mmCIF file of C-alpha atoms in Angstrom:
data_model
loop_
_atom_site.group_PDB
_atom_site.id
_atom_site.type_symbol
_atom_site.label_atom_id
_atom_site.label_comp_id
_atom_site.label_asym_id
_atom_site.label_seq_id
_atom_site.Cartn_x
_atom_site.Cartn_y
_atom_site.Cartn_z
ATOM 1 C CA MET A 1 119.739 227.934 39.755
ATOM 2 C CA PHE A 2 116.624 226.799 37.909
ATOM 3 C CA ASN A 3 115.824 224.545 40.928
ATOM 4 C CA ASN A 4 118.749 222.320 39.956
ATOM 5 C CA SER A 5 119.968 221.913 43.548
ATOM 6 C CA LEU A 6 116.425 221.063 44.606
ATOM 7 C CA LYS A 7 116.288 218.353 41.959
ATOM 8 C CA LYS A 8 119.672 216.924 42.998
ATOM 9 C CA GLU A 9 118.688 216.812 46.668
ATOM 10 C CA ALA A 10 115.355 215.144 45.881
ATOM 11 C CA LEU A 11 116.981 212.541 43.624
ATOM 12 C CA LYS A 12 119.536 211.799 46.346
ATOM 13 C CA ILE A 13 116.698 211.169 48.806
ATOM 14 C CA TYR A 14 115.011 208.940 46.226
ATOM 15 C CA GLU A 15 118.218 206.994 45.520
ATOM 16 C CA ASP A 16 118.987 206.435 49.214
ATOM 17 C CA THR A 17 115.419 205.309 49.928
ATOM 18 C CA LEU A 18 115.498 202.963 46.949
ATOM 19 C CA SER A 19 118.809 201.486 48.088
ATOM 20 C CA ARG A 20 117.433 200.788 51.573
ATOM 21 C CA TYR A 21 114.301 199.211 50.112
ATOM 22 C CA ASN A 22 116.294 196.883 47.879
ATOM 23 C CA ALA A 23 118.463 195.882 50.853
ATOM 24 C CA SER A 24 115.313 194.938 52.770
ATOM 25 C CA ASN A 25 114.018 193.137 49.692
ATOM 26 C CA GLU A 26 117.160 191.006 49.590
ATOM 27 C CA MET A 27 116.840 190.284 53.306
ATOM 28 C CA MET A 28 113.249 189.153 52.773
ATOM 29 C CA GLY A 29 114.273 186.668 50.093
ATOM 30 C CA LYS A 30 117.023 185.248 52.311
ATOM 31 C CA ALA A 31 114.668 185.024 55.300
ATOM 32 C CA CYS A 32 112.161 183.027 53.224
ATOM 33 C CA GLU A 33 114.893 180.689 52.014
ATOM 34 C CA ARG A 34 116.183 180.109 55.552
ATOM 35 C CA LEU A 35 112.664 179.319 56.765
ATOM 36 C CA TYR A 36 112.195 176.915 53.847
ATOM 37 C CA GLU A 37 115.475 175.188 54.708
ATOM 38 C CA VAL A 38 114.449 174.771 58.351
ATOM 39 C CA ARG A 39 111.046 173.415 57.324
ATOM 40 C CA THR A 40 112.651 170.925 54.956
ATOM 41 C CA ASN A 41 114.819 169.683 57.817
ATOM 42 C CA THR A 42 111.825 169.314 60.127
ATOM 43 C CA ILE A 43 110.227 166.876 57.717
ATOM 44 C CA GLU A 44 112.907 164.327 58.588
ATOM 45 C CA THR A 45 112.135 164.758 62.288
ATOM 46 C CA ILE A 46 108.399 164.456 61.714
ATOM 47 C CA LYS A 47 108.753 161.336 59.577
ATOM 48 C CA LEU A 48 111.043 159.671 62.122
ATOM 49 C CA ASN A 49 108.579 160.361 64.921
ATOM 50 C CA GLU A 50 105.756 159.166 62.691
ATOM 51 C CA THR A 51 107.553 155.873 62.007
ATOM 52 C CA VAL A 52 108.276 155.259 65.681
ATOM 53 C CA ILE A 53 104.786 156.145 66.930
ATOM 54 C CA ASN A 54 103.060 154.081 64.244
ATOM 55 C CA SER A 55 105.225 151.068 65.154
ATOM 56 C CA ILE A 56 103.958 151.010 68.751
ATOM 57 C CA ALA A 57 101.244 148.469 69.527
ATOM 58 C CA ASN A 58 98.080 149.216 71.489
ATOM 59 C CA THR A 59 98.384 153.006 71.427
ATOM 60 C CA PRO A 60 95.396 155.168 72.425
ATOM 61 C CA LYS A 61 92.923 156.090 69.699
ATOM 62 C CA GLU A 62 93.961 159.709 70.225
ATOM 63 C CA PHE A 63 97.434 158.900 68.888
ATOM 64 C CA GLU A 64 96.000 157.541 65.658
ATOM 65 C CA THR A 65 93.812 160.613 65.201
ATOM 66 C CA LYS A 66 96.633 163.075 65.776
ATOM 67 C CA MET A 67 99.095 161.184 63.587
ATOM 68 C CA GLY A 68 96.453 161.237 60.855
ATOM 69 C CA GLU A 69 96.463 165.031 61.152
ATOM 70 C CA VAL A 70 100.260 164.996 60.921
ATOM 71 C CA LYS A 71 100.005 163.068 57.660
ATOM 72 C CA GLN A 72 97.555 165.656 56.314
ATOM 73 C CA GLU A 73 99.930 168.510 57.170
ATOM 74 C CA LEU A 74 102.831 166.739 55.437
ATOM 75 C CA ASN A 75 100.683 166.244 52.339
ATOM 76 C CA LYS A 76 99.625 169.887 52.390
ATOM 77 C CA PHE A 77 103.238 171.068 52.490
ATOM 78 C CA HIS A 78 104.099 168.752 49.612
ATOM 79 C CA GLU A 79 101.145 170.070 47.600
ATOM 80 C CA THR A 80 102.237 173.669 48.146
ATOM 81 C CA LYS A 81 105.728 172.832 46.890
ATOM 82 C CA GLU A 82 104.256 170.980 43.929
ATOM 83 C CA TYR A 83 101.991 173.912 43.059
ATOM 84 C CA ALA A 84 104.944 176.304 43.082
ATOM 85 C CA GLN A 85 107.050 173.891 41.027
ATOM 86 C CA LYS A 86 104.327 173.503 38.403
ATOM 87 C CA ALA A 87 103.776 177.250 38.293
ATOM 88 C CA TYR A 88 107.497 177.730 37.781
ATOM 89 C CA GLU A 89 107.787 175.119 35.034
ATOM 90 C CA THR A 90 104.688 176.343 33.203
ATOM 91 C CA SER A 91 105.751 179.973 33.450
ATOM 92 C CA VAL A 92 109.252 179.225 32.199
ATOM 93 C CA LYS A 93 107.816 177.469 29.148
ATOM 94 C CA ALA A 94 105.543 180.450 28.515
ATOM 95 C CA GLY A 95 108.405 182.923 28.931
ATOM 96 C CA VAL A 96 106.581 184.812 31.656
ATOM 97 C CA ASN A 97 108.104 188.014 33.003
ATOM 98 C CA ILE A 98 107.449 189.220 36.510
ATOM 99 C CA VAL A 99 106.820 192.938 36.503
ATOM 100 C CA GLY A 100 108.235 194.581 39.612
ATOM 101 C CA GLY A 101 107.986 198.279 40.354
ATOM 102 C CA THR A 102 109.054 200.236 37.308
ATOM 103 C CA ALA A 103 111.278 197.481 35.978
ATOM 104 C CA VAL A 104 110.243 196.059 32.612
ATOM 105 C CA GLY A 105 110.129 192.579 34.078
ATOM 106 C CA VAL A 106 112.305 189.768 35.370
ATOM 107 C CA GLY A 107 112.108 186.433 33.607
ATOM 108 C CA VAL A 108 110.877 183.616 35.826
ATOM 109 C CA ALA A 109 113.556 181.375 34.323
ATOM 110 C CA THR A 110 116.236 183.539 35.929
ATOM 111 C CA MET A 111 115.002 182.475 39.364
ATOM 112 C CA ALA A 112 115.845 179.254 41.160
ATOM 113 C CA PRO A 113 112.722 177.116 41.627
ATOM 114 C CA THR A 114 113.622 176.742 45.318
ATOM 115 C CA ALA A 115 113.328 180.529 45.697
ATOM 116 C CA LEU A 116 109.796 180.347 44.357
ATOM 117 C CA MET A 117 109.007 177.425 46.677
ATOM 118 C CA SER A 118 110.360 179.297 49.685
ATOM 119 C CA ILE A 119 108.037 182.215 48.916
ATOM 120 C CA ALA A 120 105.082 179.916 48.214
ATOM 121 C CA THR A 121 105.492 178.048 51.510
ATOM 122 C CA THR A 122 106.025 181.289 53.448
ATOM 123 C CA PHE A 123 103.074 183.269 52.109
ATOM 124 C CA GLY A 124 100.817 180.562 50.632
ATOM 125 C CA THR A 125 100.064 179.588 47.055
ATOM 126 C CA ALA A 126 96.838 181.592 46.765
ATOM 127 C CA SER A 127 95.603 178.885 44.443
ATOM 128 C CA THR A 128 92.017 178.729 43.303
ATOM 129 C CA GLY A 129 91.759 175.125 44.368
ATOM 130 C CA THR A 130 92.608 173.528 41.033
ATOM 131 C CA ALA A 131 96.113 172.109 40.873
ATOM 132 C CA ILE A 132 98.137 173.310 37.909
ATOM 133 C CA SER A 133 99.246 169.716 37.373
ATOM 134 C CA ALA A 134 95.588 168.814 36.717
ATOM 135 C CA LEU A 135 95.348 171.405 33.946
ATOM 136 C CA SER A 136 96.900 171.550 30.523
ATOM 137 C CA GLY A 137 97.594 173.947 27.680
ATOM 138 C CA ALA A 138 96.251 177.476 27.951
ATOM 139 C CA ALA A 139 94.407 176.719 31.197
ATOM 140 C CA ALA A 140 97.615 175.594 32.918
ATOM 141 C CA GLN A 141 99.491 178.608 31.625
ATOM 142 C CA LYS A 142 96.748 180.958 32.768
ATOM 143 C CA ALA A 143 96.676 179.417 36.259
ATOM 144 C CA ALA A 144 100.464 179.586 36.565
ATOM 145 C CA VAL A 145 100.684 183.167 35.362
ATOM 146 C CA ALA A 146 97.858 184.186 37.693
ATOM 147 C CA TRP A 147 99.662 182.671 40.663
ATOM 148 C CA ILE A 148 102.991 184.229 39.724
ATOM 149 C CA GLY A 149 101.286 187.561 39.216
ATOM 150 C CA ARG A 150 99.469 187.506 42.541
ATOM 151 C CA THR A 151 102.591 186.447 44.417
ATOM 152 C CA PHE A 152 105.020 188.918 42.973
ATOM 153 C CA ALA A 153 102.657 191.810 42.493
ATOM 154 C CA GLY A 154 101.609 191.443 46.100
ATOM 155 C CA PHE A 155 98.113 190.081 45.577
ATOM 156 C CA ALA A 156 98.416 186.618 47.057
ATOM 157 C CA VAL A 157 94.717 186.353 47.757
ATOM 158 C CA LYS A 158 93.421 184.152 50.525
ATOM 159 C CA GLY A 159 89.691 183.651 50.740
ATOM 160 C CA GLY A 160 89.123 186.806 48.750
ATOM 161 C CA ALA A 161 91.176 188.993 51.087
ATOM 162 C CA GLY A 162 94.398 190.636 49.940
ATOM 163 C CA MET A 163 97.613 189.796 51.746
ATOM 164 C CA ALA A 164 98.632 192.410 54.287
ATOM 165 C CA ALA A 165 101.172 194.904 53.004
ATOM 166 C CA GLY A 166 100.856 193.354 49.567
ATOM 167 C CA ASN A 167 102.543 196.226 47.803
ATOM 168 C CA ALA A 168 105.700 195.452 49.740
ATOM 169 C CA PHE A 169 106.186 192.311 47.676
ATOM 170 C CA LEU A 170 106.195 193.969 44.287
ATOM 171 C CA ALA A 171 109.909 193.326 43.871
ATOM 172 C CA LEU A 172 110.565 189.946 45.478
ATOM 173 C CA ALA A 173 111.664 188.747 42.064
ATOM 174 C CA GLY A 174 114.253 191.505 41.882
ATOM 175 C CA PRO A 175 115.038 195.037 43.022
ATOM 176 C CA VAL A 176 112.828 197.984 42.209
ATOM 177 C CA GLY A 177 114.115 199.899 39.202
ATOM 178 C CA TRP A 178 114.415 203.643 38.772
ATOM 179 C CA GLY A 179 111.124 205.305 37.979
ATOM 180 C CA ILE A 180 112.435 208.865 37.930
ATOM 181 C CA THR A 181 114.190 210.103 34.794
ATOM 182 C CA ALA A 182 116.256 213.237 34.322
ATOM 183 C CA ALA A 183 114.650 216.325 32.812
ATOM 184 C CA SER A 184 114.891 216.192 29.054
ATOM 185 C CA ALA A 185 117.592 218.229 27.343
ATOM 186 C CA GLY A 186 116.877 221.013 24.883
ATOM 187 C CA VAL A 187 114.185 222.758 26.907
ATOM 188 C CA SER A 188 114.114 226.489 27.558
ATOM 189 C CA LEU A 189 115.626 227.867 30.768
ATOM 190 C CA ILE A 190 112.196 229.000 31.942
ATOM 191 C CA SER A 191 110.619 225.574 31.485
ATOM 192 C CA LEU A 192 113.724 223.876 32.921
ATOM 193 C CA SER A 193 113.149 225.505 36.299
ATOM 194 C CA SER A 194 109.555 224.265 36.311
ATOM 195 C CA LYS A 195 110.559 220.790 35.176
ATOM 196 C CA ASN A 196 113.231 220.501 37.867
ATOM 197 C CA LYS A 197 110.701 221.469 40.527
ATOM 198 C CA LYS A 198 108.192 218.934 39.173
ATOM 199 C CA LEU A 199 110.857 216.214 39.035
ATOM 200 C CA ALA A 200 111.925 216.989 42.606
ATOM 201 C CA ASP A 201 108.334 216.723 43.834
ATOM 202 C CA GLU A 202 107.848 213.408 42.019
ATOM 203 C CA ALA A 203 111.097 212.013 43.421
ATOM 204 C CA VAL A 204 110.167 212.901 46.999
ATOM 205 C CA GLU A 205 106.660 211.486 46.593
ATOM 206 C CA GLU A 206 107.953 208.204 45.195
ATOM 207 C CA ALA A 207 110.559 208.055 47.961
ATOM 208 C CA LYS A 208 107.730 208.296 50.511
ATOM 209 C CA ASN A 209 105.887 205.388 48.868
ATOM 210 C CA ILE A 210 109.042 203.263 48.742
ATOM 211 C CA ALA A 211 109.775 204.032 52.405
ATOM 212 C CA ILE A 212 106.291 202.834 53.372
ATOM 213 C CA ALA A 213 106.795 199.653 51.357
ATOM 214 C CA ARG A 214 110.141 199.091 53.022
ATOM 215 C CA GLU A 215 108.599 199.406 56.486
ATOM 216 C CA ALA A 216 106.062 196.753 55.518
ATOM 217 C CA LEU A 217 108.853 194.526 54.205
ATOM 218 C CA ASP A 218 110.835 194.888 57.421
ATOM 219 C CA GLU A 219 107.745 193.944 59.418
ATOM 220 C CA MET A 220 107.273 190.835 57.281
ATOM 221 C CA ILE A 221 110.950 189.900 57.729
ATOM 222 C CA GLU A 222 110.479 189.967 61.501
ATOM 223 C CA LYS A 223 107.449 187.699 61.206
ATOM 224 C CA VAL A 224 109.294 185.246 58.943
ATOM 225 C CA ASN A 225 112.266 185.139 61.325
ATOM 226 C CA ALA A 226 109.975 184.643 64.322
ATOM 227 C CA LEU A 227 108.281 181.699 62.591
ATOM 228 C CA LYS A 228 111.671 180.235 61.735
ATOM 229 C CA ALA A 229 112.853 180.598 65.357
ATOM 230 C CA LYS A 230 109.693 178.964 66.724
ATOM 231 C CA THR A 231 110.056 176.050 64.319
ATOM 232 C CA THR A 232 113.785 175.654 65.011
ATOM 233 C CA VAL A 233 113.370 175.503 68.793
ATOM 234 C CA LEU A 234 110.784 172.721 68.632
ATOM 235 C CA ASN A 235 112.652 170.772 65.977
ATOM 236 C CA ASP A 236 115.992 171.018 67.807
ATOM 237 C CA ASP A 237 114.367 169.839 71.019
ATOM 238 C CA MET A 238 113.046 166.684 69.339
ATOM 239 C CA GLU A 239 116.304 166.064 67.487
ATOM 240 C CA ALA A 240 118.126 166.192 70.833
ATOM 241 C CA GLN A 241 115.825 163.407 72.067
ATOM 242 C CA LYS A 242 116.239 161.248 68.954
ATOM 243 C CA GLY A 243 118.011 158.455 70.830
ATOM 244 C CA LYS A 244 115.295 158.266 73.472
ATOM 245 C CA ILE A 245 112.554 158.362 70.829
ATOM 246 C CA LEU A 246 114.064 155.435 68.925
ATOM 247 C CA GLU A 247 113.911 153.309 72.096
ATOM 248 C CA PHE A 248 110.130 153.161 71.649
ATOM 249 C CA MET A 249 110.300 151.486 68.240
ATOM 250 C CA ASN A 250 108.055 148.379 68.048
ATOM 251 C CA ILE A 251 107.181 148.309 71.748
ATOM 252 C CA ASP A 252 103.813 147.632 73.376
ATOM 253 C CA TYR A 253 102.224 150.774 74.785
ATOM 254 C CA SER A 254 100.353 148.815 77.467
ATOM 255 C CA SER A 255 103.649 147.649 78.953
ATOM 256 C CA LEU A 256 104.937 151.161 79.615
ATOM 257 C CA ASP A 257 104.934 153.001 82.923
ATOM 258 C CA GLU A 258 103.142 156.326 83.322
ATOM 259 C CA ALA A 259 106.272 158.422 82.796
ATOM 260 C CA LYS A 260 106.974 156.813 79.424
ATOM 261 C CA LYS A 261 103.338 157.083 78.382
ATOM 262 C CA GLU A 262 103.431 160.770 79.252
ATOM 263 C CA PHE A 263 106.609 161.184 77.191
ATOM 264 C CA LEU A 264 104.931 159.570 74.196
ATOM 265 C CA GLY A 265 101.857 161.733 74.606
ATOM 266 C CA THR A 266 104.048 164.839 74.585
ATOM 267 C CA LEU A 267 105.926 163.511 71.556
ATOM 268 C CA VAL A 268 102.694 163.027 69.613
ATOM 269 C CA ASN A 269 101.501 166.537 70.494
ATOM 270 C CA ASN A 270 104.837 168.135 69.592
ATOM 271 C CA THR A 271 105.010 166.225 66.319
ATOM 272 C CA LEU A 272 101.572 167.529 65.406
ATOM 273 C CA THR A 273 102.551 171.072 66.396
ATOM 274 C CA LEU A 274 105.697 170.876 64.257
ATOM 275 C CA SER A 275 103.702 169.594 61.286
ATOM 276 C CA VAL A 276 101.233 172.472 61.645
ATOM 277 C CA LEU A 277 104.159 174.926 61.667
ATOM 278 C CA LEU A 278 105.157 173.527 58.279
ATOM 279 C CA ASN A 279 102.108 175.193 56.759
ATOM 280 C CA GLU A 280 101.803 178.301 58.902
ATOM 281 C CA THR A 281 101.936 181.295 56.558
ATOM 282 C CA VAL A 282 102.936 184.885 57.166
ATOM 283 C CA GLU A 283 100.093 187.387 56.885
#
């Protein structure tokens, strides 16, 4: 009666869709954190290889060039982490809230800084080129808030282009809140029927939008997990060869046979590849 059953059915669809979205949202956060953990572990592998390779005398010029690129990738990863850390600290001091969906906002201070770093290193900082640490006062606050806003509102801009499926990230700081409210009490029976129908239509429409956002989230989760798997395989392979790698410490490259030179060449290439994976972002 008065479209009440229609309203209940629509709200149930909305609630179920919202629940599935928030489950995917939680999975996304965990996927980013796992990738960040793997990347942090790879730094030890990269630095060990770097130490060994740099200790070898008379290496080809190519080794020096590639290891220079490795150093640049390590610095880039560190800078991304630093940018996220500064954005976090500045935003906490400013009491910034992250607005997600219809929620009134989640305080940045309620988040762990590592969660912010995992997102920054997964999707990029979208910085304008000026480090927050180089700014002060209102300028630093503005830069931090802009970065937080772009990241969590889904507008992590890279070279002027919006991140793919940006709207899917509107709630990475927390679950999407309810945007549908019950029909107000005290209305006439005639208007109640109309209001219930309108509410049902709104609930179904919002459910469609949330479902689309969830599909985008699930696609991003697959990409994050694929990047993690690719990084893990290469890192595990080099960790398994740690003993053999250490045998090359402080040796003379010119004294090695072709097989050992080939091994070192592969090691240099794989170390560079692993360092590049540190900064590969999900689009």
